[in-house]
XYZ file of C-alpha atoms in Angstrom:
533
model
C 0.000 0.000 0.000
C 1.089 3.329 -1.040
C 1.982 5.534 1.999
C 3.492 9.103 2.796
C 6.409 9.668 3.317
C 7.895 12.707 6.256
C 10.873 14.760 7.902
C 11.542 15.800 11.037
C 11.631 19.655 10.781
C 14.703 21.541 12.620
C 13.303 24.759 13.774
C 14.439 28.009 12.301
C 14.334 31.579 13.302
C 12.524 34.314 11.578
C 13.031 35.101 8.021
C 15.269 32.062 7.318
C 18.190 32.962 9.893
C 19.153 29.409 11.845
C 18.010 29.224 15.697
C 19.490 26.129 16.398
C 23.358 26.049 15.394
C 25.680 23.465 15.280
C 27.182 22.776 18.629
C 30.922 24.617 18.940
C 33.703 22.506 21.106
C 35.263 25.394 24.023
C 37.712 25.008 26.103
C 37.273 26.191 30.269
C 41.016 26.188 30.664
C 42.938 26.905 28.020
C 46.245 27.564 30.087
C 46.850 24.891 31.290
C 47.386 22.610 27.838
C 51.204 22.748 27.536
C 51.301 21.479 31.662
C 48.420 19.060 30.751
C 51.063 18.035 27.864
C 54.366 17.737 29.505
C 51.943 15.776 32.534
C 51.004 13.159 29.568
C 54.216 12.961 28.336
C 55.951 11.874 31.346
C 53.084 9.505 32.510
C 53.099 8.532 28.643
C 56.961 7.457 29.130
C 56.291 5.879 32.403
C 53.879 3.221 31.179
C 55.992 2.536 28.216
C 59.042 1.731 30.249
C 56.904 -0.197 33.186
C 55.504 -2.549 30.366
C 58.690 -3.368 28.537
C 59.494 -5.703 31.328
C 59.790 -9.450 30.253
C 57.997 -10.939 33.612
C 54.343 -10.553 31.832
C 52.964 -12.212 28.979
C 52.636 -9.963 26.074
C 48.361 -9.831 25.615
C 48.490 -8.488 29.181
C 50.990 -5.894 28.861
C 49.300 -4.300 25.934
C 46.154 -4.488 26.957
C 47.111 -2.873 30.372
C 49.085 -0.186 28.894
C 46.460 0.594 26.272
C 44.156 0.934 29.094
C 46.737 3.032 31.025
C 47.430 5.643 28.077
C 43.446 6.125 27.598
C 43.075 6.969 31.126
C 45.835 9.591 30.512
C 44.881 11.053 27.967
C 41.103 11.592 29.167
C 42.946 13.074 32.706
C 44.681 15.420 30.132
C 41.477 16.953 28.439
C 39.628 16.695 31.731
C 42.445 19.095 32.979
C 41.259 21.667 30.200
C 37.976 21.915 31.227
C 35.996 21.401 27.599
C 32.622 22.371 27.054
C 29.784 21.982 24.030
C 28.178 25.811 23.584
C 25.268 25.857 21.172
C 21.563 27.267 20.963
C 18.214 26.011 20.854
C 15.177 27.156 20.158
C 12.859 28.322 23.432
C 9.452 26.014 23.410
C 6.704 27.427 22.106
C 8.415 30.556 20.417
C 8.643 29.464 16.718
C 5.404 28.826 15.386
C 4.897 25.890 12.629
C 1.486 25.881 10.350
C 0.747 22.011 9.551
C -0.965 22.660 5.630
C -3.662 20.055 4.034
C -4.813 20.193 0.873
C -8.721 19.935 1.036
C -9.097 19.262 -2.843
C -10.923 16.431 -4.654
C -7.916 15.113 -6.038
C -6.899 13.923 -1.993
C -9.845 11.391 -2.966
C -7.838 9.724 -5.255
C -6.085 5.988 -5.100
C -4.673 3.713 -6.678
C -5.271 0.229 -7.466
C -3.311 -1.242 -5.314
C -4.073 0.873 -2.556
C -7.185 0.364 0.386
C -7.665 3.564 1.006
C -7.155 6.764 -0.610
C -4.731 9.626 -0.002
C -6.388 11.706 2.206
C -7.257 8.714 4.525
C -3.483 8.297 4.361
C -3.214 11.545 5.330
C -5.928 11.899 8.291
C -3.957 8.702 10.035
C -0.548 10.389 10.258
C -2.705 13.497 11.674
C -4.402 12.091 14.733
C -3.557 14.279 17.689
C -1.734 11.682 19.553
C 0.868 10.350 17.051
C 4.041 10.684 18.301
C 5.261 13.008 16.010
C 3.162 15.448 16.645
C 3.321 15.493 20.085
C 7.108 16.125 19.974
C 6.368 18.924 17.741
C 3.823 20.320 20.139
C 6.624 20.249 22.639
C 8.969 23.094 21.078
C 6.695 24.650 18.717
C 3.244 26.920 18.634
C 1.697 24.397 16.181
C -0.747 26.004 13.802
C -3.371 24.133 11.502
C -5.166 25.229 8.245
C -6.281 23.558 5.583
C -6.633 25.308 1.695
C -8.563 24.626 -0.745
C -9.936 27.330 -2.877
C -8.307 29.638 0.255
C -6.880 29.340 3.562
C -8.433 28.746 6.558
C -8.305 27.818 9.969
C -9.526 24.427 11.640
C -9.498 22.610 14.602
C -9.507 18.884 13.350
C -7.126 18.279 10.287
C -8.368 14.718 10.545
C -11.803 15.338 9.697
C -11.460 17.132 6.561
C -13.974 16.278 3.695
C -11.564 16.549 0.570
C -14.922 18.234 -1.507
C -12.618 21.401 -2.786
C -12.964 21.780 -6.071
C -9.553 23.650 -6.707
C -6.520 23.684 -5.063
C -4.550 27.342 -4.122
C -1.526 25.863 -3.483
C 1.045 29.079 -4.319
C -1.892 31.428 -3.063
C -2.366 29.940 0.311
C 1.521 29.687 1.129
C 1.862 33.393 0.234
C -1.410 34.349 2.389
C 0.307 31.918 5.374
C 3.398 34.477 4.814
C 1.408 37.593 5.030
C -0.012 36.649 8.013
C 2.779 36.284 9.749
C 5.237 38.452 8.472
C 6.128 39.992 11.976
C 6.338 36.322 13.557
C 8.786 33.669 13.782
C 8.063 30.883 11.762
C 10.047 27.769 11.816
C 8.992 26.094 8.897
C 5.224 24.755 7.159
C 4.523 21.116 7.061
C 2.472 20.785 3.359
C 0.593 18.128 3.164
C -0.290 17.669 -0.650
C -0.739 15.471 -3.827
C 1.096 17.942 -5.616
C -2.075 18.786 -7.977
C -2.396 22.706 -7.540
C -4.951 24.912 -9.681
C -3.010 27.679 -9.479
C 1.041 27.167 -10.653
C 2.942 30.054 -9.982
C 5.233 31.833 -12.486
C 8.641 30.172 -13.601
C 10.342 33.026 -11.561
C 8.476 33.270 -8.222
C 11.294 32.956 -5.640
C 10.232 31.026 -3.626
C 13.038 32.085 -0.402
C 10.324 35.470 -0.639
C 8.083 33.704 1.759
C 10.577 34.062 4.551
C 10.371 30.511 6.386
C 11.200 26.928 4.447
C 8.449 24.740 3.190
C 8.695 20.848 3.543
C 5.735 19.297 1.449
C 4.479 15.466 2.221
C 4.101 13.593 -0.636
C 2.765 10.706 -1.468
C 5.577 7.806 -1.298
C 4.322 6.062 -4.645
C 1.408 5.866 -6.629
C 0.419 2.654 -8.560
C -1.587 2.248 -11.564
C -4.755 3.882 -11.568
C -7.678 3.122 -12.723
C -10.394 5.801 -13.754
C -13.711 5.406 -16.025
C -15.227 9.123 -16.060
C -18.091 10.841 -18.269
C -16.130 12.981 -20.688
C -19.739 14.732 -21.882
C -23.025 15.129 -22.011
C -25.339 16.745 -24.562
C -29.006 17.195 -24.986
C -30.977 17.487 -28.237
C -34.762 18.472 -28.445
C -37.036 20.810 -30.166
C -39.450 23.489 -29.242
C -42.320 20.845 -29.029
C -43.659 18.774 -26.022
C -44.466 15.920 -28.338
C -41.214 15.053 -29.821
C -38.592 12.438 -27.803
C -35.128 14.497 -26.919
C -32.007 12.117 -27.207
C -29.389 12.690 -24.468
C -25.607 11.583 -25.736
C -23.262 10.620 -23.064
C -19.415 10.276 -23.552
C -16.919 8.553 -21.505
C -13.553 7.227 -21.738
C -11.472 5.033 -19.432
C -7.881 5.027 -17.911
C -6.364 1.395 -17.420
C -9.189 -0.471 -18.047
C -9.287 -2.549 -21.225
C -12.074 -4.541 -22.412
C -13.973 -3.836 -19.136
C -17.938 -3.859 -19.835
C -19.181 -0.997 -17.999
C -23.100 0.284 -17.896
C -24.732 3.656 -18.785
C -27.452 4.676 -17.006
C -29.986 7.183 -17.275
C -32.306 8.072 -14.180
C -34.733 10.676 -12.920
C -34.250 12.084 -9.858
C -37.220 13.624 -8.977
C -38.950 10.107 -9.235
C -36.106 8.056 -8.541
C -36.488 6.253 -11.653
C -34.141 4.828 -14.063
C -35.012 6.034 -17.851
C -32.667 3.804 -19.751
C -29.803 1.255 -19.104
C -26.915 0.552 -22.011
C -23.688 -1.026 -22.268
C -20.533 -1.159 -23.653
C -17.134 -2.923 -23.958
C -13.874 -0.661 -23.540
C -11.175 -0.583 -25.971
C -7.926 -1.268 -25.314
C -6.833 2.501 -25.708
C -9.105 3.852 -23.549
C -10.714 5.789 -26.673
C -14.267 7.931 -25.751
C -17.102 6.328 -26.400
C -20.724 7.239 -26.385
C -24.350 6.022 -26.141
C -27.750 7.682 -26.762
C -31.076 7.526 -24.657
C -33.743 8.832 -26.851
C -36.784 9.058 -24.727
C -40.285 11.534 -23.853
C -40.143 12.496 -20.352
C -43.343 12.350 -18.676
C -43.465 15.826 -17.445
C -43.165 18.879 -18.962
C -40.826 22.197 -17.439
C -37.144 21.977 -16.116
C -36.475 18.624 -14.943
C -33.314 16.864 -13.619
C -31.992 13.999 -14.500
C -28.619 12.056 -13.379
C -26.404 10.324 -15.634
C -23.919 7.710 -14.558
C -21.069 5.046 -15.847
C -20.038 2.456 -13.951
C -18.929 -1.292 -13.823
C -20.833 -4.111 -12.509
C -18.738 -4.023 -9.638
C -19.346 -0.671 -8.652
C -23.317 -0.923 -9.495
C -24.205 -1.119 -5.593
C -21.964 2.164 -5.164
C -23.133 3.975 -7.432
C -26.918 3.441 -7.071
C -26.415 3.392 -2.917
C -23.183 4.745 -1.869
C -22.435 3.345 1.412
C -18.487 3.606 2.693
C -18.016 0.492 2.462
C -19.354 0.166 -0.964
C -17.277 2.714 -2.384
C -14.245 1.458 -0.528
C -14.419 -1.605 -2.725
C -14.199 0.190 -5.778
C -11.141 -0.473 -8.163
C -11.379 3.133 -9.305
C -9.349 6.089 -8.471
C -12.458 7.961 -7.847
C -16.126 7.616 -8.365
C -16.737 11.488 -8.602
C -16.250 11.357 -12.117
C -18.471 8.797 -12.951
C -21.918 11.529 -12.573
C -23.069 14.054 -14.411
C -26.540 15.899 -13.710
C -28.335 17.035 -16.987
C -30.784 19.788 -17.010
C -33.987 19.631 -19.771
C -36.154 22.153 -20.327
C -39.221 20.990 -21.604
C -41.116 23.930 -22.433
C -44.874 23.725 -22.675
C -47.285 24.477 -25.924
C -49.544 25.841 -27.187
C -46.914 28.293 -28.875
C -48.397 31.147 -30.480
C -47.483 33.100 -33.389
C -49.003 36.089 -34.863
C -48.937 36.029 -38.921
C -49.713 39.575 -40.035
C -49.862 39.493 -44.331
C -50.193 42.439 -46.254
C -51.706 41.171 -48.685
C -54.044 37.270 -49.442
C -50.933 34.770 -50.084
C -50.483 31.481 -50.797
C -47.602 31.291 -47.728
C -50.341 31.895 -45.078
C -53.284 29.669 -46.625
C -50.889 26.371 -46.648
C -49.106 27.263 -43.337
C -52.723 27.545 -41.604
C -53.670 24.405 -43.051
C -50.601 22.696 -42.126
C -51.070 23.976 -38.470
C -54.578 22.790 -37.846
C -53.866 19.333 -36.845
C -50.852 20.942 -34.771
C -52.225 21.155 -30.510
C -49.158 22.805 -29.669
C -48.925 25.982 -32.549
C -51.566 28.421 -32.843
C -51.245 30.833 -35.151
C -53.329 34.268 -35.438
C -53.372 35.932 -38.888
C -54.045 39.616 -39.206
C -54.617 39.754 -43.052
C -54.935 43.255 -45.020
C -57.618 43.187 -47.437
C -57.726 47.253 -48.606
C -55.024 49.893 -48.153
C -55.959 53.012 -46.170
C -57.955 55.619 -48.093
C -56.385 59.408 -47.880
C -58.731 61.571 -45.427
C -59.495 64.799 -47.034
C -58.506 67.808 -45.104
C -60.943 71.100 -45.512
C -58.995 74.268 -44.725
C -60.827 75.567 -42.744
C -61.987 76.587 -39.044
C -63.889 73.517 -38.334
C -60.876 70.751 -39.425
C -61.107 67.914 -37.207
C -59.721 64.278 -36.895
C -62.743 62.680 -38.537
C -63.723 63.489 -42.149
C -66.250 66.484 -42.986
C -68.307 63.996 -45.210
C -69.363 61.727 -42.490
C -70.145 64.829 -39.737
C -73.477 65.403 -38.541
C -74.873 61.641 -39.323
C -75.534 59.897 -35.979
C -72.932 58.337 -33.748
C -71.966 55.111 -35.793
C -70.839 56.945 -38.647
C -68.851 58.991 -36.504
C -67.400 56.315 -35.033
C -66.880 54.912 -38.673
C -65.740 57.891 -39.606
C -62.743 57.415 -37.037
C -61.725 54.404 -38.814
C -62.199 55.954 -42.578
C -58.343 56.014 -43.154
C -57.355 52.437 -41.735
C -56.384 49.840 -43.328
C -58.783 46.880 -43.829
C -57.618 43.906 -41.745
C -58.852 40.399 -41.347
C -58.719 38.848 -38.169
C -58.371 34.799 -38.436
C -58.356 33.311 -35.246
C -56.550 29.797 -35.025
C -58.302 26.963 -36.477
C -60.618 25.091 -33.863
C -59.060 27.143 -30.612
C -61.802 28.989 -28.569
C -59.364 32.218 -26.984
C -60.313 35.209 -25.847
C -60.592 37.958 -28.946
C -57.597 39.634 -28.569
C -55.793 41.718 -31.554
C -59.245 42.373 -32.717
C -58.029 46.022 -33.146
C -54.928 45.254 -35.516
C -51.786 45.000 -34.874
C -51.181 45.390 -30.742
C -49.950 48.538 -29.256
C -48.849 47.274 -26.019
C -46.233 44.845 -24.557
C -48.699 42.983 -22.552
C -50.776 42.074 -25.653
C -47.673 41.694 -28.013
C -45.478 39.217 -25.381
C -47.927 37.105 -25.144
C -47.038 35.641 -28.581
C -43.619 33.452 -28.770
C -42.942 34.506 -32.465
C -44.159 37.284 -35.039
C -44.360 36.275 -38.796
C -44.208 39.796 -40.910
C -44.995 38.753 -44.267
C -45.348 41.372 -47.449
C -45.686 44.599 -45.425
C -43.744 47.708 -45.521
C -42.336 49.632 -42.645
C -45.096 52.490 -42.971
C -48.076 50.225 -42.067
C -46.267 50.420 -38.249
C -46.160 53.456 -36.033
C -42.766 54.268 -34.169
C -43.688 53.284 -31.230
C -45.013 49.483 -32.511
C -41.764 49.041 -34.250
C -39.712 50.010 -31.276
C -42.416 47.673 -29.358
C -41.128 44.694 -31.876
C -37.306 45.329 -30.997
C -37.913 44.722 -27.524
C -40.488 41.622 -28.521
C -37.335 40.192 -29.656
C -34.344 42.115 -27.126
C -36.379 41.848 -23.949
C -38.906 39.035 -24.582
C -36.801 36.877 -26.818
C -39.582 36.016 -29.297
C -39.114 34.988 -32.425
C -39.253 37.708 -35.681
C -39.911 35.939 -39.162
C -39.866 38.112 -42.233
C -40.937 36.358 -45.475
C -39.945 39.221 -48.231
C -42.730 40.425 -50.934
C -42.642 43.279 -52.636
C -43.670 45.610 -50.160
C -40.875 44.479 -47.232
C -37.291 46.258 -47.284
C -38.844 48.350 -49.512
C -38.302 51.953 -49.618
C -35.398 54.483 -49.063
C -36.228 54.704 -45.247
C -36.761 51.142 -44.596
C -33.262 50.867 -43.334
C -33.438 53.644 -41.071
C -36.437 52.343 -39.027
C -36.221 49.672 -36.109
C -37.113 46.900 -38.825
C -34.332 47.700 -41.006
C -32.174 46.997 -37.541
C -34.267 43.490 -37.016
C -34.051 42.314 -40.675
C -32.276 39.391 -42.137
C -30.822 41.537 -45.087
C -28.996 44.668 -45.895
C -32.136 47.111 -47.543
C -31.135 49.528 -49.326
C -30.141 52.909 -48.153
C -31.301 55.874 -48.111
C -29.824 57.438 -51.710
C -29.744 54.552 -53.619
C -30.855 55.638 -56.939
C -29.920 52.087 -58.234
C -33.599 51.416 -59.612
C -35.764 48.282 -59.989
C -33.070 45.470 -62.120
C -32.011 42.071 -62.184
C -30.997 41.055 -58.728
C -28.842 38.816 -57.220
C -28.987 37.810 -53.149
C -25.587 37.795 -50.990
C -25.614 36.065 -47.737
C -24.760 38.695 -45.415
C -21.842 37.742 -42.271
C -24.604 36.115 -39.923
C -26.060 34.753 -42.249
C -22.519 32.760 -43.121
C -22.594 31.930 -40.011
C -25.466 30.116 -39.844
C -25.500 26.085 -39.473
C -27.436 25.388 -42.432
């Protein structure tokens, strides 16, 4: 099993000067080393001539005098007086910040390993380790854990490992702001080496003012990972119609492995679909597709997953035991949550036509069957007549040829120079009668529509205030603004300068353009190059 690996840290004084030196040999009395010499000499002499006598056996005699010239000599130095001077640090003066790195990544193992590296980690970290109650002894201990910054905490063993980044550079240097007027001995870093946040190729490090001594994992074995690479969604505008959900994944160190795909809902609990696959030898991405009509419409949740059969009862009910068996690295990777909106019909369009077409008659029958599109025309019939204008005191609003006849031809007499228009309510749809007064005037009418269809009319038929109303249909309200040409749309000098010209698909012509009626030819403008099809 893969373990860490550590150093005994030798306390140091404030901004990298040494507090504890090497110890340096004095001497209590140095006068007295040439007496202390001629003494050893003569003693040295005396021994030598005492054991040169043939009346011993020769092993005795040398180990005797051997024995006898020791003692001498240590009598000698014992006559100098020599003492060890050195320093050491006072308890509890330097302070030392223990670092652990709180990412994800401490999740990780390998496959030969039991547990991961953060439950390496947490057992070296228990309070009464030896270790650390040595270090406790000369040092103000201080513990912090970083993930996306530094903080504070009272328990390094209980960590959860759920950072998702890992400040590595940023959390050292906010360690060495905060204590830049302290002593600081040293920081124990306790890391995978995996930081989000590399610092530049010429941060100098010495800047931080104490020494850093990072714990690192011992070895790592071969690891084995099968993550979701992707996940799209594809659907349309219409309740009816089944969306298809494509899920990627790839795999590290796992060949021919059959794992399982699995689709489920989580508000019900739920599983939508189940597929498999067989893993390649390279590890290459591979992807399945769940094509399917979820029950409900609105935002809805669902959770997709990719596992082995192995890791089924992990995956569907974590437990720690469960996920301690896995063979995996991690099984973070193995979810993904995908969000579908499922907006709800009817949708409603508004279809105003200058003119009778054949565009609106097959589009409304092609829409009846249709629940979830209903589509209002507003159809122009007749042009507005010119009002005459008498010049004189009595000129009103209504025209002189319809005063004095009763109250209905006054009122018709209102709506002398407007436009004929046809109201045709969707086909078999009982709503209230709205638009019955043409084209609407007001947001609340207007947003209540998803998309406009202007088809054949010019920019004249609109007031200023109903075009700028039809910008923000489509800035504020993001509706949908359909123009189908004719010979009366981006027609006209001015058609450019008005809020449609802004909306439209096309380049009008501008004001000046004395290029005439000809031959012409259509140019896809730059969005319009951009588009997919």
């Amino acid at each position: 099993m893969a373990s860490f690996s550590w150093v005994w840290v030798v306390a140091s004084a404030p901004k990298g000067m040494p507090l504890a030196a090497s110890g340096e040999l004095l001497w209590g009395m140095p006068h007295w080393k040439w007496p202390a010499l001629a003494i050893g000499i003569v003693f040295f002499a005396l021994v030598v001539w005492s054991y040169t006598r043939p009346d011993t056996t020769a092993p005795v005699r040398l180990a005797a005098a051997l024995l006898k010239l020791f003692a001498i000599v240590l009598l000698a130095v014992c006559l100098l007086e020599p003492m060890r001077s050195g320093t050491r640090p006072r308890p509890q003066a330097n302070l030392l910040p223990i670092l652990v790195d709180n990412s994800q990544s401490m999740q990780l193992k390998s496959a030969a390993d039991e547990s991961s590296r953060y439950q390496q980690v947490a057992g070296l970290l228990e309070d009464d380790s030896a270790w650390r109650v040595r270090l406790a002894q000369d040092f103000d201990v201080r513990q912090y854990a970083f993930d996306a910054r530094l903080e504070s905490v009272e328990d390094l063993a209980s960590l959860d490992s759920e950072g998702y980044v890992s400040s590595m550079a940023s959390s050292l240097r906010s360690l060495s702001e905060r204590f830049a007027d302290r002593p600081v001995a040293g920081t124990i870093l306790f890391t995978d080496g995996n930081l989000t946040d590399p610092p530049a190729a010429d941060f100098d490090w010495s800047a931080l003012g104490f020494p850093v001594y990072p714990v690192l994992p011992a070895s790592d074995g071969e690891v084995l990972d099968l993550r979701i690479a992707d996940v799209s969604v594809r659907q349309t505008d219409f309740e009816s119609a089944p969306m298809t959900v494509k899920v990627s994944f790839d795999a590290v160190g796992m060949p021919d492995e059959k794992v399982f795909v699995e689709l489920r809902d989580l508000e019900s609990g739920q599983v939508v679909q189940e597929q498999s696959a067989v893993l390649g030898d390279g590890g290459e991405p591979q992807a399945v597709r769940f094509r399917f009509r979820p029950e409900k419409s609105g935002v809805r949740f669902y959770e997709a997953s990719v596992f082995t059969e192995n890791d089924r009862d992990a995956m569907e009910e974590p437990t720690p035991e469960s996920v301690a068996d896995s063979k995996e690295a991690t099984l973070l990777n193995n979810l993904r949550i995908v969000t579908i909106d499922r907006k709800t019909g009817p949708y409603r369009i508004l279809y105003l036509a200058g003119r009778p077409n054949w565009e609106f008659k097959f589009l409304r029958r092609a829409l009846e069957e249709d629940a979830e599109v209903q589509m209002t025309g507003l159809i122009r019939i007749a042009n507005k007549e010119p009002k005459f204008s008498f010049r004189d005191k009595g000129v009103n609003d209504t025209n002189p040829l319809f005063a004095g006849l009763g109250d209905d031809e006054e009122e018709t007499a209102q709506q002398y120079d407007e436009p004929v228009i046809i109201r045709l309510p969707p086909a078999n749809v009982v709503e209230p009668d709205d638009v019955s007064d043409g084209f609407p005037e007001s947001a609340e009418e207007l947003f209540a529509y998803h998309a406009v269809i202007l088809d054949d009319i010019e920019s004249d038929f609109f007031s200023q205030d109903q075009m700028l109303l039809l910008r923000r249909f489509v800035g504020s309200r993001g509706g949908g603004l359909l123009f189908l040409g004719g010979q009366e749309s981006f027609a006209g000098q001015h058609f450019s300068e008005t809020p449609l010209g802004e909306l439209s698909p096309v380049y009008p012509s501008r004001a000046g353009d004395d290029s005439g009626p000809g031959p012409f030819r259509l140019v896809l403008t730059r969005e319009g190059l951009l588009q997919p099809w």
